[in-house]
Coordinates of C-alpha atoms in Angstrom, one line a residue:
M20 CA -94.1 -5.9 54.8
I21 CA -94.3 -2.7 56.9
L22 CA -97.5 -3.8 58.5
G23 CA -96.0 -7.1 59.3
L24 CA -93.0 -5.4 61.0
L25 CA -95.3 -3.2 63.0
A26 CA -97.4 -6.2 64.1
G27 CA -94.3 -8.0 65.1
A28 CA -93.1 -5.1 67.1
A29 CA -96.4 -4.7 68.9
G30 CA -96.4 -8.4 69.7
A31 CA -92.9 -8.2 71.1
I32 CA -94.0 -5.3 73.4
A33 CA -97.1 -7.2 74.6
G34 CA -94.9 -10.3 75.1
A35 CA -92.4 -8.4 77.1
L36 CA -95.0 -7.0 79.5
A37 CA -97.0 -10.2 79.8
P38 CA -94.7 -11.6 82.6
V39 CA -95.0 -8.4 84.6
V40 CA -98.8 -8.5 84.3
A41 CA -99.0 -12.2 85.2
A42 CA -96.7 -11.7 88.2
A43 CA -98.6 -8.7 89.5
G44 CA -101.9 -10.6 89.2
K45 CA -100.4 -13.5 91.2
V46 CA -99.4 -11.2 94.0
V47 CA -102.9 -9.7 94.2
N48 CA -104.5 -13.1 94.1
S49 CA -102.2 -14.3 96.9
L50 CA -103.0 -11.3 99.2
A51 CA -106.6 -10.5 98.3
V52 CA -108.0 -13.7 99.6
V53 CA -111.7 -14.6 99.5
G54 CA -113.5 -13.3 102.5
L55 CA -111.1 -10.5 103.3
A56 CA -113.1 -7.5 104.4
V57 CA -112.7 -4.3 102.3
D58 CA -111.0 -2.5 105.2
G59 CA -108.5 -5.4 105.5
L60 CA -108.0 -5.4 101.7
K61 CA -107.4 -1.6 101.7
M62 CA -104.8 -2.0 104.5
V63 CA -102.9 -4.6 102.5
G64 CA -103.2 -2.6 99.3
G65 CA -101.9 0.5 101.2
V66 CA -98.8 -1.4 102.1
L67 CA -98.0 -2.1 98.4
M68 CA -98.9 1.4 97.4
N69 CA -96.8 3.0 100.2
L70 CA -93.8 0.8 99.1
A71 CA -94.2 2.0 95.5
K72 CA -94.4 5.6 96.7
A73 CA -91.3 5.0 98.8
L74 CA -89.5 3.8 95.7
G75 CA -90.6 6.9 93.8
L76 CA -92.8 4.9 91.4
V77 CA -96.2 6.3 92.1
K78 CA -97.4 9.9 92.8
P79 CA -97.5 10.4 96.6
Q80 CA -100.9 12.0 96.7
I81 CA -102.8 9.1 95.0
Q82 CA -104.4 6.2 97.1
V83 CA -104.6 2.6 96.1
D84 CA -108.4 2.7 95.4
Q85 CA -108.0 5.9 93.4
L86 CA -105.4 4.4 91.2
G87 CA -107.5 1.3 90.6
D88 CA -110.6 3.5 89.8
K89 CA -108.6 5.4 87.2
A90 CA -107.3 2.1 85.7
L91 CA -110.7 0.6 85.5
Q92 CA -112.4 3.6 84.0
S93 CA -109.6 4.4 81.5
E94 CA -109.8 0.9 80.1
Y95 CA -106.2 1.2 79.1
N96 CA -104.2 -2.0 78.6
P97 CA -100.5 -2.5 79.4
D98 CA -99.9 -3.8 75.9
Q99 CA -100.9 -0.4 74.5
F100 CA -97.6 1.0 76.0
D101 CA -93.9 0.3 75.6
T102 CA -93.4 -0.2 79.3
Y103 CA -95.6 -0.9 82.4
A104 CA -94.4 2.4 83.8
E105 CA -95.8 4.3 80.8
Y106 CA -99.1 2.5 81.3
V107 CA -99.3 3.5 85.0
A108 CA -98.3 7.1 84.1
A109 CA -101.1 7.3 81.6
V110 CA -103.6 5.9 84.2
E111 CA -102.5 8.4 86.8
K112 CA -103.3 11.3 84.4
F113 CA -106.8 9.9 83.6
E114 CA -109.7 11.9 85.0
V115 CA -112.4 9.7 86.4
D116 CA -116.2 10.2 86.1
E117 CA -117.4 10.5 89.7
E118 CA -120.8 9.0 88.8
K119 CA -119.2 5.9 87.2
S120 CA -116.9 5.7 90.2
K121 CA -119.9 5.2 92.5
L122 CA -120.9 2.1 90.5
I123 CA -117.6 0.3 90.8
P124 CA -117.2 -1.9 93.9
E125 CA -114.5 -0.7 96.3
E126 CA -112.9 -4.1 96.3
D127 CA -112.4 -4.0 92.5
K128 CA -110.8 -0.6 92.7
I129 CA -108.4 -1.7 95.5
R130 CA -107.4 -4.9 93.7
K131 CA -106.7 -3.1 90.5
G132 CA -104.7 -0.4 92.3
M133 CA -102.6 -3.2 94.0
E134 CA -102.0 -4.7 90.6
L135 CA -100.6 -1.5 89.1
A136 CA -98.4 -0.7 92.1
T137 CA -97.0 -4.2 92.1
G138 CA -96.5 -4.3 88.4
M139 CA -94.5 -1.1 88.6
M140 CA -92.1 -2.6 91.2
I141 CA -91.7 -5.9 89.4
E142 CA -90.8 -4.1 86.2
K143 CA -88.4 -1.7 87.9
Y144 CA -86.6 -4.4 89.8
E145 CA -86.4 -7.1 87.1
G146 CA -84.1 -9.9 88.1
F147 CA -85.0 -9.6 91.8
P148 CA -87.9 -11.5 93.5
M149 CA -90.1 -8.4 93.9
D150 CA -93.2 -10.5 93.5
K151 CA -92.3 -12.6 96.6
F152 CA -91.2 -9.5 98.4
C153 CA -94.6 -7.9 97.8
I154 CA -96.4 -10.9 99.0
E155 CA -94.4 -11.2 102.2
I156 CA -94.7 -7.5 103.2
G157 CA -98.3 -7.4 102.1
K158 CA -99.1 -10.2 104.7
R159 CA -97.7 -8.0 107.5
P160 CA -99.4 -4.6 107.3
D161 CA -99.0 -4.1 111.1
F162 CA -95.2 -4.4 110.8
F163 CA -94.7 -2.6 107.5
T164 CA -96.3 0.8 108.4
E165 CA -95.9 3.8 106.1
S166 CA -92.8 5.0 108.1
A167 CA -91.3 1.5 108.0
L168 CA -91.8 1.3 104.2
S169 CA -90.1 4.6 103.8
E170 CA -87.0 3.1 105.4
V171 CA -87.3 -0.1 103.3
G172 CA -87.4 2.1 100.2
K173 CA -84.1 3.7 101.2
L174 CA -82.6 0.3 101.8
I175 CA -83.6 -0.9 98.4
D176 CA -82.2 2.2 96.8
T177 CA -78.9 1.5 98.5
D178 CA -78.8 -2.2 97.7
K179 CA -81.4 -4.1 95.7
G180 CA -80.2 -7.3 97.3
Y181 CA -82.4 -6.4 100.3
I182 CA -85.4 -7.5 98.1
S183 CA -84.1 -11.1 98.1
D184 CA -82.9 -11.1 101.7
I185 CA -86.0 -9.6 103.3
A186 CA -88.3 -11.8 101.3
G187 CA -86.1 -14.8 102.1
Y188 CA -86.2 -14.0 105.8
F189 CA -90.0 -14.0 105.9
D190 CA -90.6 -17.0 103.7
G191 CA -87.8 -19.1 105.3
S192 CA -85.7 -19.5 102.2
L193 CA -82.8 -17.4 103.6
K194 CA -80.5 -19.9 105.4
D195 CA -77.2 -18.1 105.8
D196 CA -76.7 -17.4 109.5
D197 CA -74.8 -14.2 108.9
K198 CA -77.3 -12.9 106.5
L199 CA -80.2 -13.8 108.9
D200 CA -78.5 -11.9 111.7
E201 CA -78.0 -8.9 109.4
I202 CA -81.6 -8.9 108.3
V203 CA -83.0 -9.2 111.8
G204 CA -80.8 -6.3 112.9
T205 CA -81.9 -4.2 109.9
L206 CA -85.6 -5.0 110.4
S207 CA -85.4 -4.2 114.1
D208 CA -83.8 -0.9 113.3
I209 CA -86.7 -0.2 111.0
F210 CA -89.2 -1.1 113.6
K211 CA -87.5 1.0 116.2
S212 CA -87.5 4.0 113.9
G213 CA -91.3 4.0 113.9
N214 CA -91.6 3.1 117.6
P215 CA -89.5 5.6 119.5
G216 CA -88.5 4.5 123.0
I217 CA -88.9 0.7 122.3
S218 CA -86.0 -1.4 123.6
E219 CA -83.7 -3.4 121.4
D220 CA -85.0 -6.7 122.8
D221 CA -88.6 -5.7 122.1
A222 CA -87.7 -4.6 118.5
V223 CA -86.0 -7.9 117.8
E224 CA -89.0 -9.8 119.3
A225 CA -91.3 -7.9 117.0
V226 CA -89.1 -9.0 114.0
F227 CA -89.3 -12.6 115.1
K228 CA -93.0 -12.4 115.7
A229 CA -93.6 -10.9 112.2
R230 CA -91.9 -13.9 110.7
T231 CA -94.4 -16.4 112.2

């Protein structure tokens, strides 16, 4: 009876985390397209990692490939933990074997790091389209620089609705004219913060260009 209850509880935990794992994997597969060079993949992965850092979900000193290396070497599985956040925290503490690290392809490390950073955000902001948000910002590493993502993190801390609105602006699903004007203004302010001296018109143009 007790063993049955324990097995049921473990199954429930695994079941609860399964959607997070699946959604994170979908994001990585959407962004880490076949033929993308390692440098390009690392740039995209860096966007997701920097957003997770801006939201306070990942230690600031760790890089996307380092997190992926730890995850691959640890062989931890999310279903061994109560939450995805606990899984990532355990991975962060894992000490890698440098010799084994040399044998793991850089692409595999980056992809795994992207998966963990994304999974953390999806779990944290359940109920909001964080998966779509990650895909849209990941496609635009030139626009979403580290400084820009720091500002985005502040916005989301203030109002989680920005997740839906910014994703909707870039994928075309946001139709409300007032909302569109607001998001264009917000994104142009973010762009200007990282590009001192740029004009308002040029900032707005950069926002429009990033959407195409």
